[in-house]
PDB file of C-alpha atoms and ligand atoms in Angstrom:
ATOM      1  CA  UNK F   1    -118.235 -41.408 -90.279  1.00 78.00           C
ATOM      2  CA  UNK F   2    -114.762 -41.667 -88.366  1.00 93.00           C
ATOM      3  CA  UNK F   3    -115.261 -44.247 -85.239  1.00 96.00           C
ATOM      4  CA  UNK F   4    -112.465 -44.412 -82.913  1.00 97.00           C
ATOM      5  CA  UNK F   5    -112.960 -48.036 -81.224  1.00 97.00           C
ATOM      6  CA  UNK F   6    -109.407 -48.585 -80.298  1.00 97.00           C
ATOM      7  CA  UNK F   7    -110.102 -45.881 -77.378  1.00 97.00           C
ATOM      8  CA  UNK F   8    -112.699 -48.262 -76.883  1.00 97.00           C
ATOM      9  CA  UNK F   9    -111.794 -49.910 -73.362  1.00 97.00           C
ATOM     10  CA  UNK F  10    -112.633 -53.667 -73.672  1.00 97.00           C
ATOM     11  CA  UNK F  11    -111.575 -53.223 -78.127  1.00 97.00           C
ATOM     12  CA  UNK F  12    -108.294 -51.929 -76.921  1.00 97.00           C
ATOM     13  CA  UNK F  13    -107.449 -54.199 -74.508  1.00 96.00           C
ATOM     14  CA  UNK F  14    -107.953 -56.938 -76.632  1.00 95.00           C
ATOM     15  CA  UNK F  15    -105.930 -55.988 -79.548  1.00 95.00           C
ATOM     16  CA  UNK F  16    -102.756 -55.429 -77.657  1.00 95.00           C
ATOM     17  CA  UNK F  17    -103.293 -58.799 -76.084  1.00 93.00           C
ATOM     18  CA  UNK F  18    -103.272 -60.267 -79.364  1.00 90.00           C
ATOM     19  CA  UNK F  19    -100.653 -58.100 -80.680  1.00 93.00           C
ATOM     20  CA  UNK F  20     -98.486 -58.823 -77.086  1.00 89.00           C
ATOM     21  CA  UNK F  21     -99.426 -62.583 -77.778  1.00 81.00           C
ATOM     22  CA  UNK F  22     -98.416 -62.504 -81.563  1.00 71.00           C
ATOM     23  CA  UNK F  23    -101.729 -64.756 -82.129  1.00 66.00           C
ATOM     24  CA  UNK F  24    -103.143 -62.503 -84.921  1.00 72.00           C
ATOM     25  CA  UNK F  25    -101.762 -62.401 -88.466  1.00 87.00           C
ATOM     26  CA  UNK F  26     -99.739 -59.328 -88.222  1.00 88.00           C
ATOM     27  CA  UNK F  27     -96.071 -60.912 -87.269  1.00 86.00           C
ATOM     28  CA  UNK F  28     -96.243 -63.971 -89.492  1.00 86.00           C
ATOM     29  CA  UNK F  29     -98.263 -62.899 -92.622  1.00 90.00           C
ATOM     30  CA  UNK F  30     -98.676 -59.133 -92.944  1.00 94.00           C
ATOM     31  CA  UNK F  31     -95.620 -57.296 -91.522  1.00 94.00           C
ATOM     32  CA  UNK F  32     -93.040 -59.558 -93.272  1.00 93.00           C
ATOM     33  CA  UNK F  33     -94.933 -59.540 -96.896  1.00 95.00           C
ATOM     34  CA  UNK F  34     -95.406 -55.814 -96.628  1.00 98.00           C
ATOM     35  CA  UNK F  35     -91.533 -55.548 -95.585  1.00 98.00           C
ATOM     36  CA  UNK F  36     -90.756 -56.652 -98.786  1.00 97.00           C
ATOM     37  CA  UNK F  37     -92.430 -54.256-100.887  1.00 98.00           C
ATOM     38  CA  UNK F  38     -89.929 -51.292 -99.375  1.00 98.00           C
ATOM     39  CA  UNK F  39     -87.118 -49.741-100.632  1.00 98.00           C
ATOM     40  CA  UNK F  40     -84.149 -51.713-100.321  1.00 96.00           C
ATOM     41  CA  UNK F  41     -83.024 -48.957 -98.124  1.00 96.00           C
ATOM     42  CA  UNK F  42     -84.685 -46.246 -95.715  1.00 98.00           C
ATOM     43  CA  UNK F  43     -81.578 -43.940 -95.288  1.00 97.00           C
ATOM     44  CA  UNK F  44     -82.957 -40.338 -95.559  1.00 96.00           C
ATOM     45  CA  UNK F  45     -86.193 -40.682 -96.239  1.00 98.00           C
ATOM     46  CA  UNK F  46     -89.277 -39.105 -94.671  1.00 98.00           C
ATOM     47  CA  UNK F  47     -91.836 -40.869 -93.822  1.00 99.00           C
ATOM     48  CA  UNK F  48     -95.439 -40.613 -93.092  1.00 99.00           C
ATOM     49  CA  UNK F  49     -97.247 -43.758 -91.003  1.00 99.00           C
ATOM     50  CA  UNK F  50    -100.846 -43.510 -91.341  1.00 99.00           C
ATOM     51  CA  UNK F  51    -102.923 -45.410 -88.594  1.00 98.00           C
ATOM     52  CA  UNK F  52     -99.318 -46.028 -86.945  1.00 98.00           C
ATOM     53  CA  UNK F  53    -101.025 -47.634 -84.034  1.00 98.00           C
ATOM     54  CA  UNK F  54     -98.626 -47.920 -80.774  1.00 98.00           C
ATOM     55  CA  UNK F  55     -95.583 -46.983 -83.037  1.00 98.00           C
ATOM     56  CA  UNK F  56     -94.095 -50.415 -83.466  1.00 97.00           C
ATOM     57  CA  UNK F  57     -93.312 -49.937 -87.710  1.00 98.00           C
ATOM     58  CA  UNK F  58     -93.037 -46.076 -86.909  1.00 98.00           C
ATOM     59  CA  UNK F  59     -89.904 -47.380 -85.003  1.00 98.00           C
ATOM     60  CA  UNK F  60     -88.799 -50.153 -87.373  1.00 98.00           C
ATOM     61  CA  UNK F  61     -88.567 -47.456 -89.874  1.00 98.00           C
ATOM     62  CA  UNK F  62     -86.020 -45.528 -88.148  1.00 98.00           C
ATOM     63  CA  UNK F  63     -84.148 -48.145 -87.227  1.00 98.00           C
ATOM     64  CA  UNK F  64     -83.393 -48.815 -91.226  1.00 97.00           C
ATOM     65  CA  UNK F  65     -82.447 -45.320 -91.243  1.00 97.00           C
ATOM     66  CA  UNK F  66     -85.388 -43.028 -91.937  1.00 98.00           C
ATOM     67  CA  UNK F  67     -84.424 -39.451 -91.435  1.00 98.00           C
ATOM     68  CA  UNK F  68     -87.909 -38.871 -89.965  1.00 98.00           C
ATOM     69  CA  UNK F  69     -91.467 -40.394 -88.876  1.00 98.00           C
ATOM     70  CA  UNK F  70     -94.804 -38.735 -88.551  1.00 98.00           C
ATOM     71  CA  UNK F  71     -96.920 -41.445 -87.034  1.00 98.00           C
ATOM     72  CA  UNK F  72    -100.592 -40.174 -87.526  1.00 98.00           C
ATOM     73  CA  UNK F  73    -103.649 -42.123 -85.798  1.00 98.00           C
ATOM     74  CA  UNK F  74    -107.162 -41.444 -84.226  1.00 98.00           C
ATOM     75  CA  UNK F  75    -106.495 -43.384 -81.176  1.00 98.00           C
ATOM     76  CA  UNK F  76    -105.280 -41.177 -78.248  1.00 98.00           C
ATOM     77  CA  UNK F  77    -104.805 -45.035 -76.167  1.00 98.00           C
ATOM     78  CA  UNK F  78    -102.350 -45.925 -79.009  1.00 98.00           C
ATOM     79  CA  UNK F  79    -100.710 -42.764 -79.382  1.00 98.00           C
ATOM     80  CA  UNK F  80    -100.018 -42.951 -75.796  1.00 98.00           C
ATOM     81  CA  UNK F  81     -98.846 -45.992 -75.697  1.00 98.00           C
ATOM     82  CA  UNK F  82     -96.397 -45.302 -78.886  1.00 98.00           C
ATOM     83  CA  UNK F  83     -94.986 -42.488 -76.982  1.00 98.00           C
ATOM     84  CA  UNK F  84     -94.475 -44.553 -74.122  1.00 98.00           C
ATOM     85  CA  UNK F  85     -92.706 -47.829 -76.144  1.00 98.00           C
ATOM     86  CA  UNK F  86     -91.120 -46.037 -79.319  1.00 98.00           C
ATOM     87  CA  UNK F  87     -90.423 -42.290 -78.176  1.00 97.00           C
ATOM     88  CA  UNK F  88     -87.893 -41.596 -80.603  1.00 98.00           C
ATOM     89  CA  UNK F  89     -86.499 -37.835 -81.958  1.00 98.00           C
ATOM     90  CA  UNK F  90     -86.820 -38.907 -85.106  1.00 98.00           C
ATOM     91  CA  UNK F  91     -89.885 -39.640 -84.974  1.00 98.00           C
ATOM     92  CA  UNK F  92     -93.219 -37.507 -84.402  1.00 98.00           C
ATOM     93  CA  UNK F  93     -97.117 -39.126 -83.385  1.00 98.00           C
ATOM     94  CA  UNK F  94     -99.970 -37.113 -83.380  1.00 98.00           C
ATOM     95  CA  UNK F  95    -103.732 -38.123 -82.254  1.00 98.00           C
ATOM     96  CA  UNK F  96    -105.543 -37.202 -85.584  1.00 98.00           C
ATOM     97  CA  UNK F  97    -107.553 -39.031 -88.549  1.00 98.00           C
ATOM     98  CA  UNK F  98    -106.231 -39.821 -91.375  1.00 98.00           C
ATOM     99  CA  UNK F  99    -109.352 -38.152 -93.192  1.00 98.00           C
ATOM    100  CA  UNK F 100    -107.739 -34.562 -91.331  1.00 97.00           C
ATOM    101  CA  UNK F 101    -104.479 -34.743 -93.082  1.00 98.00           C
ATOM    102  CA  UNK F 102    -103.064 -31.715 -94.660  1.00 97.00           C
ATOM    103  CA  UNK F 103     -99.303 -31.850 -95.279  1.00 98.00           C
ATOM    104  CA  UNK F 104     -97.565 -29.178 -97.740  1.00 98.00           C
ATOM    105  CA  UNK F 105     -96.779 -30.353-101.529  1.00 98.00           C
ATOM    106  CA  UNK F 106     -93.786 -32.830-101.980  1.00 97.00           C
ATOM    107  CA  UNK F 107     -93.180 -33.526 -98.198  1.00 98.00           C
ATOM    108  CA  UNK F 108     -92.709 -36.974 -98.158  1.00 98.00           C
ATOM    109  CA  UNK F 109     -90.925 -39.883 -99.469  1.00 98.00           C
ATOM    110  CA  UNK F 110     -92.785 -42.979 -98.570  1.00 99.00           C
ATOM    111  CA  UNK F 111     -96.475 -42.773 -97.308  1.00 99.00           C
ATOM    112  CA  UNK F 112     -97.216 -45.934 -95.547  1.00 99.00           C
ATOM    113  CA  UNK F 113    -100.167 -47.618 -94.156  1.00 98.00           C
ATOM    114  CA  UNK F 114    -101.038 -50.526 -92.702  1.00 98.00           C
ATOM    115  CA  UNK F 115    -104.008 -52.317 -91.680  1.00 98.00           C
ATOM    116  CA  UNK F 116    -105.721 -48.939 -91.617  1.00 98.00           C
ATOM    117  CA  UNK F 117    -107.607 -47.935 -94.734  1.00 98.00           C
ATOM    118  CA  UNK F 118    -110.326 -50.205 -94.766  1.00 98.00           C
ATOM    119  CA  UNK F 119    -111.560 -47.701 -91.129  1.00 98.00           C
ATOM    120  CA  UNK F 120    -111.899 -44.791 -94.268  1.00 98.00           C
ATOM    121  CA  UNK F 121    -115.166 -43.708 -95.566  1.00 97.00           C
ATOM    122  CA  UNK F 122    -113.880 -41.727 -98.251  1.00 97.00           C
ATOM    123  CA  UNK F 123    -110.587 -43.469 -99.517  1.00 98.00           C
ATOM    124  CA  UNK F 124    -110.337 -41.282-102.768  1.00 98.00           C
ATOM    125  CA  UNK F 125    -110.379 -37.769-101.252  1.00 98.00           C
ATOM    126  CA  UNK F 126    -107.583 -39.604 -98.591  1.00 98.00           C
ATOM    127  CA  UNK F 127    -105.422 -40.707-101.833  1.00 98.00           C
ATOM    128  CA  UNK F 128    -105.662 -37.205-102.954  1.00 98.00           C
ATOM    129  CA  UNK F 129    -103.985 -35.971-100.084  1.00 98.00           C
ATOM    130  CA  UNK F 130    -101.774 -38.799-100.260  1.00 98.00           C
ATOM    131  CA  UNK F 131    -101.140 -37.853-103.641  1.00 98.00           C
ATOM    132  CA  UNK F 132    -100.257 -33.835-102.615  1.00 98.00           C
ATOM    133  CA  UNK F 133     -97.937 -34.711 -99.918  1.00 98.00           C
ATOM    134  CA  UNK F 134     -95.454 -37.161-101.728  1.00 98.00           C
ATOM    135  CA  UNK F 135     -92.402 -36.199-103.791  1.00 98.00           C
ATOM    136  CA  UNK F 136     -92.561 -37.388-107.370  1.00 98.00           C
ATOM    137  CA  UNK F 137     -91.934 -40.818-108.062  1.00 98.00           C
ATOM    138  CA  UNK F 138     -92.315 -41.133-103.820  1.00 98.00           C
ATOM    139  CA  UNK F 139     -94.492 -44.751-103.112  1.00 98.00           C
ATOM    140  CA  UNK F 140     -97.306 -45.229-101.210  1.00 99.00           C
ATOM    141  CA  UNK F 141     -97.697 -49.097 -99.836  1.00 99.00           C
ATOM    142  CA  UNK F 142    -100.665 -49.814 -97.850  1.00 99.00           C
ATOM    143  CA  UNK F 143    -101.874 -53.330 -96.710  1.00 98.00           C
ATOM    144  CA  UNK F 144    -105.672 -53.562 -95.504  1.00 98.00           C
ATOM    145  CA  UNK F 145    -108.128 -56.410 -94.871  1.00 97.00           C
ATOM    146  CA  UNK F 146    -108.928 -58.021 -98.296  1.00 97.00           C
ATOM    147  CA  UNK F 147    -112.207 -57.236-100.250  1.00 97.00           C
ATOM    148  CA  UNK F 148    -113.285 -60.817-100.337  1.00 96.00           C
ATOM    149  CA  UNK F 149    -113.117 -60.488 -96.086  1.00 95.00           C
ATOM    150  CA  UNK F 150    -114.581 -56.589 -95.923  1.00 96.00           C
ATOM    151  CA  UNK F 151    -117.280 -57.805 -98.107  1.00 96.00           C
ATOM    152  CA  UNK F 152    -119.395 -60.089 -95.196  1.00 92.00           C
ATOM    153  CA  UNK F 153    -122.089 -58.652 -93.737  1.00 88.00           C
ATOM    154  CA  UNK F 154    -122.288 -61.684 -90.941  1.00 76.00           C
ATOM    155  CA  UNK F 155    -119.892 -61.875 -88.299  1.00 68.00           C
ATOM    156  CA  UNK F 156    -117.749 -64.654 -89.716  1.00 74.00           C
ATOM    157  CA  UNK F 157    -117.031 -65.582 -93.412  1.00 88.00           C
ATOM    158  CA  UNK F 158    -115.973 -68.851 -92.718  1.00 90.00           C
ATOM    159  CA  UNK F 159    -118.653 -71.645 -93.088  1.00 92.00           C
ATOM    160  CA  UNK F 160    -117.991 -74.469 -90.436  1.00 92.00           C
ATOM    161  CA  UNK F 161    -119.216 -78.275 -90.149  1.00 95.00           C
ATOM    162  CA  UNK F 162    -120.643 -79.886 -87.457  1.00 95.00           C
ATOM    163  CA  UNK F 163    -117.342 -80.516 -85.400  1.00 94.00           C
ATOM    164  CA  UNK F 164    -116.329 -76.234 -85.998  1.00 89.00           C
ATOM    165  CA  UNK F 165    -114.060 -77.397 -89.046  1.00 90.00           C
ATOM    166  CA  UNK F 166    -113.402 -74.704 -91.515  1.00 90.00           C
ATOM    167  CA  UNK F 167    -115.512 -75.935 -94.575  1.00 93.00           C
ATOM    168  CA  UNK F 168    -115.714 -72.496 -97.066  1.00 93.00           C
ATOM    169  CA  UNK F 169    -115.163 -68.932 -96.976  1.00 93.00           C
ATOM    170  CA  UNK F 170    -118.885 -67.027 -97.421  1.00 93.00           C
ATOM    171  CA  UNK F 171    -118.326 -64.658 -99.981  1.00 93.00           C
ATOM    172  CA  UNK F 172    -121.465 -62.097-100.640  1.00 92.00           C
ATOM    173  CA  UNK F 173    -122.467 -58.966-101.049  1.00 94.00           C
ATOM    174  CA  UNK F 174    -119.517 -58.406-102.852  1.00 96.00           C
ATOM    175  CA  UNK F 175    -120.095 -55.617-105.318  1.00 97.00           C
ATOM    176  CA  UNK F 176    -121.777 -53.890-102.522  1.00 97.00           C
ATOM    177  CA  UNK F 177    -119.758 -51.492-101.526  1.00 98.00           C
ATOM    178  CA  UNK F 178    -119.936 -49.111 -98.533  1.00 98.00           C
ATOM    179  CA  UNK F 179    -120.158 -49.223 -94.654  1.00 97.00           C
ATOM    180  CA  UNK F 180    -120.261 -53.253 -92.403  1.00 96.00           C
ATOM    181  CA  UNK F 181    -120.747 -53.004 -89.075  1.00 94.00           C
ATOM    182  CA  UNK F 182    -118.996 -56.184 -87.752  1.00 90.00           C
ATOM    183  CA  UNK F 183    -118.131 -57.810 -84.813  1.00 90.00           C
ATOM    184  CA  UNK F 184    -114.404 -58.074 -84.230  1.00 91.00           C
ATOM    185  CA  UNK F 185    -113.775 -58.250 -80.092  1.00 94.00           C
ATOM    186  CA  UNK F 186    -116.802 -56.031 -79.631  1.00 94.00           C
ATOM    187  CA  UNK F 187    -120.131 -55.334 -81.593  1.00 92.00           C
ATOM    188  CA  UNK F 188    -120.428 -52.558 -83.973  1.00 93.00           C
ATOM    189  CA  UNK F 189    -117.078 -52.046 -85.132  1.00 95.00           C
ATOM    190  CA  UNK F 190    -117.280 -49.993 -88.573  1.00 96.00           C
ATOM    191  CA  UNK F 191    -114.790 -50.873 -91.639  1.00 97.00           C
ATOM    192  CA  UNK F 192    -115.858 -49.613 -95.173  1.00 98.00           C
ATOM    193  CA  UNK F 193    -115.682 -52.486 -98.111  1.00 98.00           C
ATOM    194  CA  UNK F 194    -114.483 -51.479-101.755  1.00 98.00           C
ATOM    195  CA  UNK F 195    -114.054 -54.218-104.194  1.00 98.00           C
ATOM    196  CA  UNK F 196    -110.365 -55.025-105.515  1.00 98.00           C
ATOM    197  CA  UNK F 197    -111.388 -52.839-108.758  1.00 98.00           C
ATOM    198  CA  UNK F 198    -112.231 -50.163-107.189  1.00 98.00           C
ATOM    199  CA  UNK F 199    -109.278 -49.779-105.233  1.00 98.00           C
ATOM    200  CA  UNK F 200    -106.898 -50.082-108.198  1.00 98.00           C
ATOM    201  CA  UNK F 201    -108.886 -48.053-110.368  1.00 98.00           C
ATOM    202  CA  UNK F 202    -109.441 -45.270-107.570  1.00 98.00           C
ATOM    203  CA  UNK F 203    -105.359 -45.025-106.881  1.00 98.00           C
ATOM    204  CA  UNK F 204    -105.081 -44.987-111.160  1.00 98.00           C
ATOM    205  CA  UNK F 205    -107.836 -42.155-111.250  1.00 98.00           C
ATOM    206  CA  UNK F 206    -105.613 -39.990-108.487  1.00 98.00           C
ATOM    207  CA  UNK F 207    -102.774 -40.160-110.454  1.00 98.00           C
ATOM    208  CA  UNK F 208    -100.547 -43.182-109.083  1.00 98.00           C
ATOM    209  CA  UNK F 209     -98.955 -45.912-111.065  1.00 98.00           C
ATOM    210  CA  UNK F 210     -99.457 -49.563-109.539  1.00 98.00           C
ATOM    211  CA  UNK F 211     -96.089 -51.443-109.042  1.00 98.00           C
ATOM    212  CA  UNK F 212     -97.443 -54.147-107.427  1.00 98.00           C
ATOM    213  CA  UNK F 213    -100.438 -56.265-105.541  1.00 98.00           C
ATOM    214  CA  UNK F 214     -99.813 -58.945-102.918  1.00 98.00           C
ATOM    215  CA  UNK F 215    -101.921 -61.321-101.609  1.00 97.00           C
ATOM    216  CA  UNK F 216     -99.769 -62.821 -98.977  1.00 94.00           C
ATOM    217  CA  UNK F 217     -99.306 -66.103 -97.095  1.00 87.00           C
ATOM    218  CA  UNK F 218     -98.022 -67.201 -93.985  1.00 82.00           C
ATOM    219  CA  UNK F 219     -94.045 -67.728 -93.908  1.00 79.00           C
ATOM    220  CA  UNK F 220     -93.093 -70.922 -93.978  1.00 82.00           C
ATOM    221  CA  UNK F 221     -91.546 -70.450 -90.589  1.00 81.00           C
ATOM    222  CA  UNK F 222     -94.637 -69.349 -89.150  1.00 80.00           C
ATOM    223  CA  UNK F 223     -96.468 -72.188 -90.737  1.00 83.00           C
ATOM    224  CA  UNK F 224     -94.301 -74.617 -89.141  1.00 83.00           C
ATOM    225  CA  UNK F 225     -94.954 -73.178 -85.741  1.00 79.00           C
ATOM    226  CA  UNK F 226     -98.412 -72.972 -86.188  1.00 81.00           C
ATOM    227  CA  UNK F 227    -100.921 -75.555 -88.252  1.00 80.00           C
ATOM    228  CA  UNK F 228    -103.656 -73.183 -87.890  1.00 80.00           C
ATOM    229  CA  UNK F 229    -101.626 -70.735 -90.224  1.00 84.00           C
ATOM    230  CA  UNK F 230    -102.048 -73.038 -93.241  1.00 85.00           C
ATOM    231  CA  UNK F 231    -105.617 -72.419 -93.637  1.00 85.00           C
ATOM    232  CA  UNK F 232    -104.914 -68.988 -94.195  1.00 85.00           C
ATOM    233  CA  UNK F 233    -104.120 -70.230 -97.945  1.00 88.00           C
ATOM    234  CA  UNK F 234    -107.544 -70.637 -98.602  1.00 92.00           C
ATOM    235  CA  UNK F 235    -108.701 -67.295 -98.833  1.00 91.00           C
ATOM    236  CA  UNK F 236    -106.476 -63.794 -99.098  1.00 93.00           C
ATOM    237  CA  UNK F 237    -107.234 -62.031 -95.203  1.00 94.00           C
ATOM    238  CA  UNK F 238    -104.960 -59.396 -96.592  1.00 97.00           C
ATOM    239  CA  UNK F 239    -104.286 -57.145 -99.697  1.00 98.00           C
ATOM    240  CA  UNK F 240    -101.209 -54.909-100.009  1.00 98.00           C
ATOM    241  CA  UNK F 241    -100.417 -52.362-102.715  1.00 99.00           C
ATOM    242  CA  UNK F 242     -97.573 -50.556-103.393  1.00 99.00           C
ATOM    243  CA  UNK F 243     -98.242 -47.603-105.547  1.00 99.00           C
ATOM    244  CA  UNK F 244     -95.716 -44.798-107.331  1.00 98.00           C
ATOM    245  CA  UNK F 245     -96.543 -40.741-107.860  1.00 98.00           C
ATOM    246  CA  UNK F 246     -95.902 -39.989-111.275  1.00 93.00           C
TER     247      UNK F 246
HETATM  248  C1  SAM A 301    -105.074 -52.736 -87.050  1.00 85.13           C
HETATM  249  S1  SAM A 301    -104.424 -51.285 -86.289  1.00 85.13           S
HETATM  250  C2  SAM A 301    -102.841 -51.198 -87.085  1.00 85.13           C
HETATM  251  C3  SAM A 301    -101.836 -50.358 -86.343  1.00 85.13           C
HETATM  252  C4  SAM A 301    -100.463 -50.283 -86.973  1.00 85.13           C
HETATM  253  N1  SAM A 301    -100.491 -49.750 -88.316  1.00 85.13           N
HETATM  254  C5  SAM A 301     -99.811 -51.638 -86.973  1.00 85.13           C
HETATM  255  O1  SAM A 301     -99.806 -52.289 -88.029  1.00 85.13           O
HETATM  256  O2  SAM A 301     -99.346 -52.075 -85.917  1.00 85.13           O
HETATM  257  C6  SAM A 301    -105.339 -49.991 -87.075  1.00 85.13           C
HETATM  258  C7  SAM A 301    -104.995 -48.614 -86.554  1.00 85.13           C
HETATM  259  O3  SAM A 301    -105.666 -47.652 -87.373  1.00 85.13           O
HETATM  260  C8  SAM A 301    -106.149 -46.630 -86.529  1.00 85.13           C
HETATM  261  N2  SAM A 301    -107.270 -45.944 -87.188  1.00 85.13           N
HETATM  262  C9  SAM A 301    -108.492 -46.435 -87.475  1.00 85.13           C
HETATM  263  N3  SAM A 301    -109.241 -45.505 -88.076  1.00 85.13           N
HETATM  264  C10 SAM A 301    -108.470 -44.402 -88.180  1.00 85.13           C
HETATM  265  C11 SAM A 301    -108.663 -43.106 -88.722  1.00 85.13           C
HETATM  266  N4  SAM A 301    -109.822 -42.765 -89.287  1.00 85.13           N
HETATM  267  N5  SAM A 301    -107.649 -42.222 -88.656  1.00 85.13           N
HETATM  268  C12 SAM A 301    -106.468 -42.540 -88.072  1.00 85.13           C
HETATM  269  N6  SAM A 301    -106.231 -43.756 -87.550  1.00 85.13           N
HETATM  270  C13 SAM A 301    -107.200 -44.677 -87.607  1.00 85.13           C
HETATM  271  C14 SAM A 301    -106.554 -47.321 -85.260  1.00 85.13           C
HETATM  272  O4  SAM A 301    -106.683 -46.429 -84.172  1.00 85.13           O
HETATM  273  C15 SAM A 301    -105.433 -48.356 -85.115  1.00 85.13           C
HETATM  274  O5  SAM A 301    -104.370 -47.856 -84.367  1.00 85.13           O
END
């Protein structure tokens, strides 16, 4: 099932309040780690951003150079709102899921995703089309919410004390994989969980070769500027792949 909850009134104007405020883990814990996993340099290379969101990497990527950006989400409220911030002729957005991709053999270079996958049902028959599209030897690099945080079936995985402290992330359910309807700014917001296994082995069984797995922290910048940030060492909220056609 394909939900679109960022056209969602009250969803979407939450999110870019958070993203506007830089109070969710994006700036100081996911963007920078998953930075690091691209090529040194962007110069010529085509690009497809899947869940792109209101365009801000789309952008970032042609401003390292990218010869070209195809920007793909669901969301016709982010879409818009990409055209409006990062309208760009190098790069192209179009309202569509990433399940209704269908690019021609050895388009791109880099296929890039973030924070996006864990909204897919059927992840393997995405990679596949993943797979078709990319040049050989191109990279895929995704980042999506860890398994150990899609796994909760309650609302909230941390366990708190008395006073709200943070005492212990609640991990269960864990090797049950499949649909969680959670509540993240509004009720009934569908992600799909896949154990860390199942991932790997699922990107090895279309073909790709694993380069590498983060499980990033805060920067120590970020850290500084915000106390809060250091409790994000005690369990993963994010897991980021980068992955090689061979
Ligand atoms: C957490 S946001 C991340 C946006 C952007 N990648 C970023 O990091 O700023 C997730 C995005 O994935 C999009 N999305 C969710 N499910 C999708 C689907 N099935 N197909 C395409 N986009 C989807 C949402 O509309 C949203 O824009």
């Amino acid at each position: 099932m394909k939900q679109n909850i960022y056209d969602n009134e009250i969803f979407y104007n939450s999110y870019i309040k958070l993203r506007v405020d830089s109070t969710g883990l994006n700036d100081v814990l996911e963007i920078p780690a998953f930075r690091t996993l691209l090529p040194d340099d962007l110069t010529h290379k085509k690009i497809l951003d899947l869940g792109c969101g209101f365009g801000e990497s789309s952008n970032w990527y042609v401003s390292q150079g990218a010869e070209r950006v195809i920007g793909i989400d669901i969301s016709e409220k982010m879409i818009s709102r990409a055209k409006q911030l990062y309208q760009h002729d190098k790069i192209e957005y179009r309202c569509l899921p990433i399940e209704d991709i269908s690019f021609h053999k050895d388009q791109f270079d880099l296929v890039l995703s973030s924070l996006a996958f864990h909204y897919i049902a059927d992840f393997k028959n995405v990679l596949q089309e993943i797979y078709h599209c990319l040049k050989n030897n191109g990279l895929l690099i995704f980042s999506q919410e860890h398994p150990i945080v899609t796994a909760k079936k309650a609302s909230n995985g941390w366990a708190k004390g008395e006073n709200g402290e943070k005492l212990y992330w609640k991990l269960d359910n864990y090797n049950d994989e499949g649909i969680r309807k959670q509540k993240w700014f509004i009720d009934g917001v569908i992600k799909y969980h896949r154990t860390t296994s199942s991932i790997i082995n699922t990107l090895i069984e279309t073909g790709f070769n694993i380069v590498r797995v983060l499980e990033p922290i805060a920067t120590e910048e970020a850290e500084l500027l915000n106390e809060v940030l250091k409790e994000e060492r005690r369990r993963p909220p994010f897991l980021i792949v980068k992955a090689q056609k061979v």
